[in-house]
Amino acid sequence: MIFNYAFILEAFGPFLLLMIYGSIKLKRQRAKINAEGYAEPTFASDPSPAPRGLTALGPRLFPRLNAPQQAYLEFHLKQVRMFFLCGVYAVTSVATSGLFPNDSNTFGSDHQSPLYVWLNFLQGWSLDSIFLSIVAIGAAFVLAMQFAQGESSRFYRTRPLSLSFLFWTRTTIATLTLCASLIAGFVLSFLMLIATHGLVWRPLTKTIGLTIVHGVMRINLGATPGAVFRGLVSSPFRLALCNILGAIVVYALSFTFFLLPAVRLKTKIAVGFGVLIFGVMAAQILIRSSLYHFARLLFLYPRLGPPPPYIFAVVPLALIAAFLYLARISFTYLES
Amino acid sequence: MTSYAIQTSALVKTYGIGSKATRAVDGLNLNVPEGSIYGLLGRNSAGKTTTIRMAMGLAHPTSGDIKVFGLNPARDPERIAVLRQVGFVPEDKAFLGYTPRKLFEFNRSFYVATWSDALARKLITRLELPLDKSYATLSLGNKTKASLINAIAQRSRLLILDEPTTGLDPVVLDELLRILVEDCTADGHTVFLSSHQLNEIEQIADYIGIMDRGKILLEGPLDDIRSRFLRATVTGENLPTTSPSILSTRRERHATQYILQQSPQAFLAELQSQGATIADSTPLSLNEIFLELCRKDERREESTVDFGARR
């Protein structure tokens, strides 16, 4: 139970604090406005502040963009900062879940042994693809709502910006934010592991074995070490890379796959969202039980074990390109 | 030669498919001259907002053409050129959840070349808009004001205003009408506004278009339209009940009241030559013209339905 409480506190605590902080801030702002009464229209003499930090990236990276394009880019870079931070926090929470004391002990009884810590960490790090898919679908729907729904969509579609620019800017920024938060979360959790337990993969003895049977890892304490296990304990960076790539593929595939229906669903968006979440969960169960090899073909990394060959990355890349193309076409004919 | 800010030709917009298909706009021919204040009038579901959405590139015509300054608003890059020259106030007046100040500061970055801070400031003062109230606490009237100021301060060549008077009190409304006449058309800019508030439109519009069931029933300069309609009370024997000039007839105790269109004076002169006496003739207000035209269209529609049912 300690695990549950600690994890729930870690996962939701900061968001709760953020909501309380936001609500207090809003109340103070309202009280200030009420106290001041009618404000003179002095905004014209205050020029817009020069972009700073992440929002300054747009003009620096793309100096050839015209003023409306710069404004749109700056707005989105400003908007994704919070999403990025939330994403990093969520990924770090899930990725470090293996470091919490756990009631169900998968990898042996000695909680303090480097092997236990390392394998548990890897298990936590091999992020649950349901979690990733739901986050990505959520992002796709939020994006699609901005594309297709109400005032936000209408506001931007009636500014002098091309539909291509509107679509690709939003899609690219959303995808990069998702992937960047994922990578940052991974790096942060890795640093947390080193800070709390040291370089746990180094002192592992050669007296422990591991075999892969139908894609399922079996650890045999005290047996002769297997080649895959040696890889698990001796090549942490390759493993990390595969984990990250697999997670990025899940993100990008889910995001782009659900972008098209999200754009088209419009008013039925909430119902569609729920149905799709259940669809993904069902697909995950299928992938875990019988479609493990299919998942590898998509360069997914649904469970701890040997990573798929890098050449398999071509398949999801082609699919992502196709999904994006369809969503782009759909966006052109969209009426908001 | 007259140049047009908006021109449509046999414009059709259908929503839905098969038996559920609805024609929101049905063969619309509209001509909005540049530099005019054009009022598009119509009942609910007449097709006004759909027409505006097509002019803004938010909806695509099913068939026919719509041009804004001769450009197609549905296709890039012409769409961008159109949007650069158009200020738009949507029907619901919703805007991104910002305070008015933030909205103006954000919007001006899209129209760097034309946006006027001075004009925005002037409008804020005249319309008494609170700048820092959060979006959630703004009344509908204040949202309307913010949307209007946002569009007007762009100093666009064309202002498209969909129901621009929603939620405004009479004092602010009067101020807005002055602003539209004084500030918005001063540089030869065009104002295209849709409404069913006929009294307001009548005060400021140069041109009128009356729409019903997706079609234009009447279009032209307001003064011409007014001169084309007349209410006449006539006494005499064997008075006609049908003629292209008669819009409607009402039989009273000793006289017949005609609502006349298309050369009403010629029609009355003909009646007089046949021995009838014109007891009274008065021009119609825009409100009366609108009601008569819509009723006539309704009667025609009903008779078509009856005819179809009998078949």
XYZ file of C-alpha atoms in Angstrom:
647
model
C 0.000 0.000 0.000
C 2.977 2.279 0.628
C 3.670 2.102 -3.092
C 0.144 3.129 -4.007
C -0.031 6.132 -1.694
C 3.456 7.324 -2.561
C 2.860 6.952 -6.270
C -0.532 8.663 -6.210
C 0.931 11.497 -4.154
C 3.830 11.824 -6.550
C 1.657 11.656 -9.650
C -1.141 14.015 -8.657
C 0.173 16.106 -5.759
C 1.920 18.792 -7.808
C -1.041 19.163 -10.162
C -3.328 19.678 -7.195
C -0.973 22.319 -5.787
C -0.835 23.958 -9.218
C -4.632 24.121 -9.379
C -4.830 25.643 -5.888
C -2.138 28.164 -6.799
C -3.931 29.075 -10.056
C -7.246 29.524 -8.276
C -5.702 31.811 -5.598
C -3.925 33.827 -8.284
C -7.145 34.273 -10.242
C -9.043 35.392 -7.135
C -6.340 37.950 -6.314
C -6.385 39.283 -9.878
C -10.155 39.699 -9.771
C -10.011 41.413 -6.387
C -7.337 43.796 -7.700
C -9.396 44.684 -10.771
C -12.511 45.247 -8.667
C -10.551 47.492 -6.299
C -9.055 49.558 -9.143
C -12.321 49.973 -11.039
C -12.289 51.135 -14.659
C -8.794 51.124 -16.164
C -7.720 53.770 -18.614
C -6.838 52.378 -22.029
C -3.099 52.703 -21.731
C -2.228 49.478 -23.500
C -1.214 51.294 -26.650
C 1.728 52.985 -24.970
C 2.972 49.647 -23.630
C 4.493 47.802 -26.537
C 4.277 44.021 -26.487
C 7.184 42.653 -24.457
C 10.019 41.174 -26.479
C 9.829 37.374 -26.527
C 12.041 35.679 -23.968
C 13.193 32.116 -23.290
C 11.431 29.430 -25.286
C 9.157 31.929 -27.048
C 12.199 33.719 -28.464
C 13.156 30.522 -30.274
C 10.714 31.168 -33.115
C 12.152 34.467 -34.354
C 15.704 33.177 -33.854
C 15.199 29.903 -35.689
C 12.890 31.232 -38.382
C 13.767 34.875 -39.039
C 12.123 34.744 -42.462
C 8.646 34.212 -41.080
C 6.354 37.207 -41.450
C 4.789 39.016 -38.478
C 1.572 36.953 -38.249
C 3.551 33.718 -38.515
C 5.979 34.872 -35.812
C 3.045 35.823 -33.580
C 1.420 32.443 -34.071
C 4.671 30.576 -33.416
C 5.447 32.606 -30.301
C 1.969 31.993 -28.952
C 2.320 28.251 -29.362
C 5.791 28.088 -27.900
C 4.486 30.013 -24.911
C 1.504 27.697 -24.619
C 3.481 24.434 -24.706
C 5.806 25.365 -21.827
C 3.314 24.165 -19.239
C 2.476 21.058 -21.276
C 6.170 20.276 -21.533
C 6.690 20.588 -17.774
C 3.619 18.473 -17.033
C 4.809 15.887 -19.564
C 8.279 15.715 -18.014
C 6.778 15.308 -14.591
C 4.359 12.580 -15.710
C 7.065 10.612 -17.526
C 9.479 10.947 -14.609
C 6.780 9.778 -12.195
C 6.047 6.672 -14.228
C 9.683 5.998 -15.129
C 10.817 6.123 -11.501
C 7.876 4.054 -10.250
C 10.238 1.043 -10.215
C 12.300 2.754 -7.537
C 9.413 2.766 -5.075
C 9.153 -0.086 -2.560
C 6.868 -2.600 -4.213
C 4.620 -5.228 -2.639
C 4.800 -7.524 -5.649
C 8.399 -8.454 -6.035
C 9.128 -9.569 -9.581
C 12.878 -9.770 -9.504
C 13.790 -11.325 -6.175
C 13.349 -10.569 -2.528
C 16.417 -8.465 -1.808
C 15.126 -4.906 -2.237
C 18.548 -3.371 -1.815
C 20.510 -5.531 -4.300
C 21.731 -3.709 -7.415
C 20.083 -6.324 -9.617
C 16.705 -5.780 -7.993
C 16.999 -2.009 -8.304
C 18.269 -2.140 -11.896
C 15.649 -4.549 -13.212
C 12.844 -2.837 -11.346
C 14.014 0.481 -12.727
C 14.112 -0.952 -16.246
C 10.613 -2.294 -15.774
C 9.373 1.125 -14.683
C 11.313 2.722 -17.480
C 9.833 0.472 -20.078
C 6.933 2.856 -19.906
C 3.518 1.385 -20.081
C 2.392 1.898 -23.637
C -1.221 2.327 -22.485
C -0.057 5.326 -20.497
C 1.864 6.672 -23.483
C -0.997 6.076 -25.889
C -3.529 7.770 -23.656
C -1.263 10.794 -23.221
C -0.684 10.942 -26.978
C -4.368 10.537 -27.792
C -5.189 13.222 -25.266
C -2.672 15.500 -26.956
C -4.121 14.666 -30.387
C -7.611 15.510 -29.201
C -6.550 18.735 -27.522
C -4.805 19.695 -30.743
C -7.743 18.654 -32.867
C -10.116 20.635 -30.668
C -7.995 23.696 -31.303
C -7.996 22.854 -35.017
C -11.657 22.115 -35.356
C -13.619 23.441 -32.446
C -15.081 26.783 -31.579
C -13.495 30.143 -31.079
C -9.840 29.155 -31.050
C -10.084 27.394 -34.389
C -12.118 30.229 -35.883
C -9.814 32.921 -34.542
C -6.700 31.467 -36.133
C -8.428 30.447 -39.342
C -9.499 34.047 -39.829
C -5.983 35.489 -39.348
C -3.746 35.882 -42.417
C -2.037 32.500 -42.040
C -1.995 29.653 -44.535
C -3.738 26.417 -43.613
C -0.449 24.572 -44.153
C 1.295 26.824 -41.675
C -1.516 26.439 -39.138
C -1.474 22.668 -39.414
C 2.242 21.979 -39.513
C 3.174 24.486 -36.826
C 0.727 23.026 -34.352
C 1.405 19.416 -35.230
C 5.177 19.825 -35.180
C 5.219 21.750 -31.915
C 2.870 19.221 -30.274
C 4.894 16.229 -31.494
C 8.223 17.776 -30.506
C 6.849 18.750 -27.089
C 5.616 15.213 -26.464
C 8.928 13.674 -27.535
C 11.033 16.261 -25.712
C 9.088 15.749 -22.478
C 9.551 12.011 -22.881
C 13.312 12.281 -23.377
C 13.680 14.822 -20.577
C 11.628 12.589 -18.282
C 13.839 9.622 -19.106
C 17.027 11.560 -18.483
C 15.688 12.944 -15.217
C 14.634 9.517 -13.964
C 18.056 8.098 -14.908
C 19.745 10.866 -12.936
C 17.439 10.128 -10.013
C 18.456 6.466 -10.132
C 22.141 7.382 -10.072
C 21.576 9.904 -7.297
C 19.667 7.468 -5.094
C 21.327 4.102 -5.872
C 24.518 4.831 -7.807
C 25.640 2.975 -10.954
C 23.624 -0.137 -10.132
C 24.205 -1.949 -13.435
C 27.989 -2.103 -12.970
C 28.540 -4.459 -10.019
C 26.085 -7.080 -11.215
C 27.611 -10.532 -10.966
C 27.762 -13.109 -13.708
C 25.940 -15.643 -11.582
C 22.478 -14.671 -12.670
C 20.855 -15.882 -15.843
C 18.014 -14.823 -18.014
C 16.193 -16.427 -20.924
C 13.579 -15.135 -23.291
C 10.712 -17.519 -23.934
C 8.113 -16.293 -26.436
C 9.252 -12.776 -25.787
C 8.822 -13.090 -22.027
C 11.906 -12.553 -19.906
C 12.653 -15.250 -17.330
C 15.314 -14.577 -14.722
C 17.071 -17.471 -13.143
C 18.934 -16.386 -10.086
C 22.153 -18.312 -9.743
C 22.137 -19.738 -13.265
C 24.645 -19.115 -16.060
C 24.173 -15.635 -17.508
C 22.401 -15.391 -20.839
C 23.484 -13.128 -23.681
C 20.372 -10.970 -23.522
C 20.695 -10.467 -19.803
C 24.324 -9.480 -20.247
C 22.999 -6.895 -22.645
C 20.457 -5.718 -20.109
C 23.018 -5.217 -17.412
C 26.045 -4.217 -19.466
C 24.601 -1.970 -22.217
C 22.379 0.456 -20.365
C 22.673 3.132 -23.003
C 21.570 0.915 -25.886
C 18.702 -0.209 -23.734
C 17.885 3.373 -22.889
C 17.954 4.319 -26.561
C 15.634 1.454 -27.495
C 13.297 2.334 -24.666
C 13.168 5.958 -25.679
C 12.747 5.145 -29.384
C 10.010 2.643 -28.617
C 8.206 5.160 -26.431
C 8.569 7.888 -29.061
C 7.109 5.533 -31.659
C 4.119 4.801 -29.400
C 3.646 8.516 -28.848
C 4.000 9.525 -32.467
C 1.940 6.645 -33.843
C -0.907 7.150 -31.390
C -0.813 10.899 -31.849
C -0.873 10.855 -35.631
C -3.280 7.915 -35.885
C -5.861 9.640 -33.700
C -5.309 13.084 -35.164
C -7.453 12.308 -38.215
C -10.523 10.966 -36.375
C -10.102 13.700 -33.785
C -10.186 16.380 -36.483
C -13.246 14.814 -38.104
C -15.169 13.907 -34.950
C -15.828 17.543 -34.036
C -18.819 17.776 -31.708
C -18.779 14.075 -30.877
C -15.250 14.535 -29.677
C -15.789 13.551 -26.050
C -17.617 10.342 -26.916
C -15.021 9.535 -29.546
C -12.252 10.127 -27.059
C -13.693 7.646 -24.581
C -14.295 5.022 -27.263
C -10.774 5.389 -28.594
C -9.214 5.061 -25.153
C -11.013 1.760 -24.672
C -9.924 0.746 -28.163
C -6.318 1.410 -27.303
C -6.550 -0.524 -24.077
C -8.022 -3.488 -25.931
C -5.285 -3.236 -28.558
C -2.668 -3.160 -25.811
C -4.003 -6.366 -24.272
C -3.916 -7.990 -27.702
C -0.387 -6.794 -28.337
C 0.782 -8.085 -24.990
C -0.752 -11.482 -25.344
C -0.614 -12.546 -28.954
C 0.615 -9.688 -31.125
C 4.014 -9.260 -29.558
C 5.802 -9.857 -32.856
C 3.475 -7.453 -34.633
C 4.371 -4.834 -32.036
C 8.066 -5.431 -32.726
C 7.398 -4.932 -36.424
C 6.040 -1.493 -35.545
C 9.248 -0.858 -33.591
C 7.284 -0.827 -30.364
C 8.925 -1.976 -27.169
C 5.978 -3.112 -25.094
C 7.886 -5.158 -22.523
C 11.361 -5.638 -21.201
C 13.389 -7.859 -23.495
C 15.495 -7.702 -26.622
C 14.867 -4.474 -28.567
C 13.583 -4.743 -32.147
C 16.062 -4.220 -35.017
C 16.462 -0.569 -35.983
C 15.371 -1.233 -39.580
C 11.868 -1.895 -38.262
C 11.619 1.835 -37.516
C 10.877 2.374 -41.220
C 7.405 0.851 -40.787
C 6.098 3.260 -38.129
C 7.815 6.174 -39.845
C 5.916 5.405 -43.064
C 2.674 5.037 -41.101
C 3.235 8.308 -39.247
C 3.836 10.099 -42.562
C 0.643 8.584 -44.015
C -1.468 9.517 -40.969
C -0.133 13.063 -41.010
C -0.850 13.376 -44.719
C -4.461 12.235 -44.214
C -4.929 14.595 -41.262
C -3.529 17.458 -43.351
C -5.953 16.740 -46.211
C -8.783 16.527 -43.708
C -7.748 19.856 -42.189
C -7.976 21.575 -45.580
C -11.621 20.567 -45.995
C -12.478 21.165 -42.384
C -15.224 23.693 -41.661
C -15.143 25.311 -38.273
C -17.298 50.653 -63.215
C -18.341 49.531 -59.726
C -15.887 47.310 -57.963
C -17.199 44.882 -55.393
C -15.866 43.923 -52.006
C -17.931 40.728 -51.973
C -19.585 39.097 -54.933
C -21.377 35.781 -55.081
C -22.804 34.005 -58.049
C -25.289 31.112 -57.792
C -23.747 30.300 -54.428
C -25.007 27.116 -52.820
C -24.117 25.598 -49.472
C -25.638 22.296 -48.456
C -25.180 20.619 -45.080
C -25.756 16.906 -44.617
C -26.290 14.289 -47.270
C -29.169 12.385 -48.826
C -32.616 12.977 -47.400
C -31.160 14.932 -44.466
C -29.464 17.489 -46.710
C -30.309 21.113 -45.938
C -29.653 23.993 -48.302
C -28.465 26.785 -46.044
C -27.628 28.979 -49.036
C -29.536 28.365 -52.226
C -28.282 30.051 -55.394
C -27.306 33.330 -53.782
C -26.318 36.285 -55.970
C -24.934 39.096 -53.866
C -23.053 42.250 -54.831
C -21.462 44.349 -52.096
C -20.020 47.553 -53.608
C -16.683 48.773 -52.269
C -16.907 51.718 -49.901
C -20.502 51.030 -48.917
C -22.203 50.033 -45.707
C -24.109 46.961 -46.757
C -26.765 45.464 -44.504
C -27.659 41.852 -45.061
C -31.055 41.265 -43.528
C -32.858 38.059 -42.928
C -34.810 35.977 -40.484
C -33.219 33.248 -38.400
C -31.765 30.480 -40.575
C -31.958 32.701 -43.659
C -28.353 31.813 -44.524
C -26.644 35.049 -43.441
C -24.041 33.474 -41.153
C -23.306 30.686 -43.629
C -22.705 33.295 -46.330
C -20.356 35.175 -44.006
C -18.526 31.971 -43.082
C -17.975 31.268 -46.771
C -16.690 34.821 -47.277
C -14.205 34.227 -44.442
C -13.086 30.844 -45.790
C -14.548 29.017 -42.772
C -16.969 27.063 -44.949
C -16.625 25.820 -48.509
C -19.322 26.438 -51.129
C -21.088 23.325 -52.398
C -21.389 25.035 -55.775
C -21.243 28.516 -57.236
C -18.708 31.234 -56.544
C -17.850 33.657 -53.820
C -15.188 36.313 -54.290
C -13.830 38.834 -51.834
C -12.004 41.644 -53.647
C -12.001 39.278 -56.618
C -10.189 36.573 -54.648
C -11.333 33.104 -53.639
C -11.465 32.966 -49.825
C -11.568 29.172 -49.725
C -8.153 28.526 -51.232
C -4.612 29.449 -50.198
C -2.797 31.693 -51.067
C -5.771 33.865 -52.152
C -7.355 33.135 -48.770
C -4.439 34.765 -46.943
C -4.674 37.857 -49.169
C -8.394 38.073 -48.333
C -7.848 37.666 -44.587
C -5.180 40.369 -44.617
C -7.846 42.820 -45.771
C -10.782 41.732 -43.633
C -11.788 42.441 -40.043
C -14.306 39.949 -38.726
C -16.732 39.851 -35.809
C -18.309 36.411 -35.399
C -21.880 35.797 -34.367
C -21.068 34.468 -30.857
C -18.454 37.181 -30.091
C -16.235 34.612 -28.377
C -12.484 35.255 -28.392
C -9.871 32.887 -26.953
C -10.680 33.461 -23.273
C -8.419 36.514 -22.998
C -8.965 39.829 -21.280
C -9.753 42.536 -23.869
C -6.298 44.084 -23.350
C -4.552 40.796 -24.057
C -6.787 40.170 -27.051
C -5.888 43.539 -28.602
C -2.183 43.132 -27.893
C -2.223 39.667 -29.406
C -4.323 40.556 -32.431
C -2.250 43.601 -33.375
C 0.752 41.327 -33.959
C -1.199 39.766 -36.855
C -1.909 43.148 -38.463
C 1.281 45.097 -37.836
C 0.926 47.156 -41.011
C -2.633 48.364 -40.487
C -3.446 48.138 -36.769
C -4.048 51.483 -35.066
C -3.431 51.780 -31.327
C -4.873 55.285 -31.392
C -8.114 54.081 -32.935
C -8.304 51.192 -30.477
C -7.834 53.591 -27.578
C -10.484 55.930 -28.928
C -12.980 53.095 -29.349
C -12.262 51.700 -25.890
C -13.077 55.084 -24.391
C -16.166 55.677 -26.504
C -17.617 52.231 -25.919
C -16.494 52.175 -22.254
C -14.912 48.762 -22.388
C -13.167 47.475 -19.223
C -9.769 46.316 -20.455
C -8.627 43.974 -17.710
C -11.736 42.047 -16.846
C -11.271 38.336 -17.265
C -13.115 36.769 -20.165
C -15.300 34.703 -17.839
C -16.651 37.796 -16.087
C -17.273 39.860 -19.233
C -20.928 40.426 -20.070
C -22.198 39.619 -23.567
C -22.288 43.338 -24.323
C -18.639 43.746 -23.313
C -17.638 40.714 -25.371
C -19.391 42.304 -28.331
C -17.564 45.585 -27.728
C -14.199 43.830 -27.469
C -14.822 41.867 -30.682
C -15.878 45.026 -32.497
C -12.902 47.101 -31.319
C -10.590 44.244 -32.204
C -11.904 44.137 -35.761
C -12.261 47.891 -36.301
C -8.768 48.747 -35.002
C -7.314 46.494 -37.698
C -8.385 49.212 -40.165
C -9.153 46.568 -42.723
C -10.452 47.305 -46.197
C -13.541 45.294 -45.378
C -15.313 44.779 -42.056
C -17.568 41.752 -41.835
C -19.821 41.961 -38.803
C -22.178 39.122 -37.985
C -24.947 40.446 -35.742
C -22.718 43.234 -34.366
C -25.261 44.689 -31.955
C -25.795 41.626 -29.750
C -26.066 42.609 -26.084
C -25.420 46.336 -26.602
C -27.507 48.890 -24.716
C -29.142 51.746 -26.710
C -26.448 54.288 -25.771
C -23.563 52.074 -26.834
C -25.501 50.983 -29.883
C -25.914 54.591 -30.971
C -22.196 55.161 -30.396
C -21.339 52.086 -32.442
C -23.458 53.222 -35.369
C -21.672 56.582 -35.319
C -18.297 54.843 -35.239
C -19.226 52.655 -38.189
C -20.233 55.662 -40.255
C -17.498 58.079 -39.129
C -14.449 55.881 -38.662
C -14.979 52.745 -40.669
C -16.001 54.096 -44.050
C -13.912 57.286 -43.927
C -11.083 55.850 -46.043
C -13.359 54.167 -48.533
C -13.509 50.993 -46.477
C -16.497 48.673 -46.752
C -18.720 47.500 -43.917
C -20.764 44.357 -44.461
C -23.060 43.586 -41.577
C -25.752 41.030 -41.059
C -28.628 41.644 -38.728
C -32.294 41.280 -38.121
C -32.353 44.587 -36.241
C -33.818 46.565 -39.115
C -34.040 49.948 -37.411
C -30.296 50.079 -36.823
C -29.460 48.988 -40.337
C -31.841 51.559 -41.761
C -29.964 54.302 -39.917
C -26.579 53.622 -41.463
C -26.740 51.332 -44.494
C -26.302 52.523 -48.073
C -27.106 49.128 -49.538
C -29.483 46.448 -48.423
C -29.822 42.781 -49.230
C -32.793 40.862 -47.908
C -32.316 37.116 -47.624
C -34.730 34.347 -46.868
C -34.305 30.572 -47.075
C -30.866 30.920 -48.605
C -31.951 33.221 -51.426
C -31.717 36.935 -51.940
C -35.194 38.429 -52.182
C -34.142 41.981 -52.810
C -30.916 43.904 -53.185
C -29.940 47.459 -53.960
C -29.311 50.962 -52.616
C -31.567 51.657 -49.643
C -33.075 54.816 -51.165
C -33.932 52.964 -54.382
C -35.529 50.165 -52.414
C -37.595 52.602 -50.394
C -38.793 54.338 -53.569
C -39.806 51.003 -55.072
C -42.370 50.235 -52.363
C -45.556 52.062 -51.520
C -48.663 51.529 -49.426
C -51.752 52.859 -51.180
C -55.385 52.976 -50.094
C -57.611 52.908 -53.148
C -61.361 53.141 -53.592
C -63.256 52.239 -56.705
C -64.985 49.500 -58.643
C -63.373 46.289 -59.950
C -59.958 46.889 -58.464
C -57.342 44.349 -59.599
C -56.013 41.783 -57.107
C -53.114 40.431 -59.130
C -50.390 42.303 -60.920
C -46.585 42.208 -60.905
C -46.781 45.482 -58.975
C -48.963 44.114 -56.200
C -47.087 42.565 -53.312
C -50.149 42.145 -51.118
C -53.735 43.283 -50.967
C -55.977 43.869 -47.995
C -59.656 44.488 -48.410
C -61.059 47.008 -45.975
C -64.672 48.174 -45.526
C -64.778 50.837 -48.229
C -61.329 50.593 -49.730
C -58.511 48.304 -50.756
C -55.056 48.628 -49.275
C -52.245 47.688 -51.615
C -48.607 47.100 -50.850
C -46.963 47.895 -54.137
C -43.557 47.168 -55.585
C -41.883 47.827 -58.960
C -43.056 51.180 -60.360
C -45.864 51.765 -57.862
C -46.558 55.244 -59.230
C -47.219 53.890 -62.717
C -49.584 51.292 -61.287
C -51.491 53.949 -59.328
C -51.678 56.193 -62.393
C -53.195 53.310 -64.335
C -55.780 52.728 -61.592
C -56.661 56.402 -61.626
C -57.106 56.297 -65.392
C -59.587 53.447 -64.836
C -61.657 55.597 -62.445
C -60.232 54.575 -59.105
C -59.480 57.105 -56.369
C -56.208 57.092 -54.472
C -57.206 57.964 -50.912
C -53.742 57.710 -49.444
C -50.237 56.641 -50.405
C -47.232 56.411 -48.058
C -43.741 54.980 -48.450
C -42.916 51.817 -46.504
C -40.320 51.580 -43.759
C -37.553 49.032 -44.164
C -39.196 46.959 -41.474
C -42.458 46.832 -43.426
C -40.697 46.032 -46.685
C -38.839 43.213 -44.980
C -41.990 41.756 -43.430
C -43.934 41.932 -46.693
C -41.166 40.260 -48.676
C -40.700 37.494 -46.130
C -44.459 36.850 -45.950
C -44.676 36.705 -49.715
C -41.801 34.235 -49.821
C -43.470 32.180 -47.094
C -46.754 32.085 -49.016
C -44.938 31.014 -52.169
C -43.106 28.298 -50.260
C -46.322 27.020 -48.673
C -48.102 26.895 -52.017
C -45.195 24.911 -53.462
C -45.413 22.450 -50.598
C -49.190 22.110 -51.006
C -48.754 21.574 -54.708
C -46.166 18.900 -54.057
C -48.385 17.167 -51.498
C -51.330 17.027 -53.880
C -49.164 15.338 -56.441
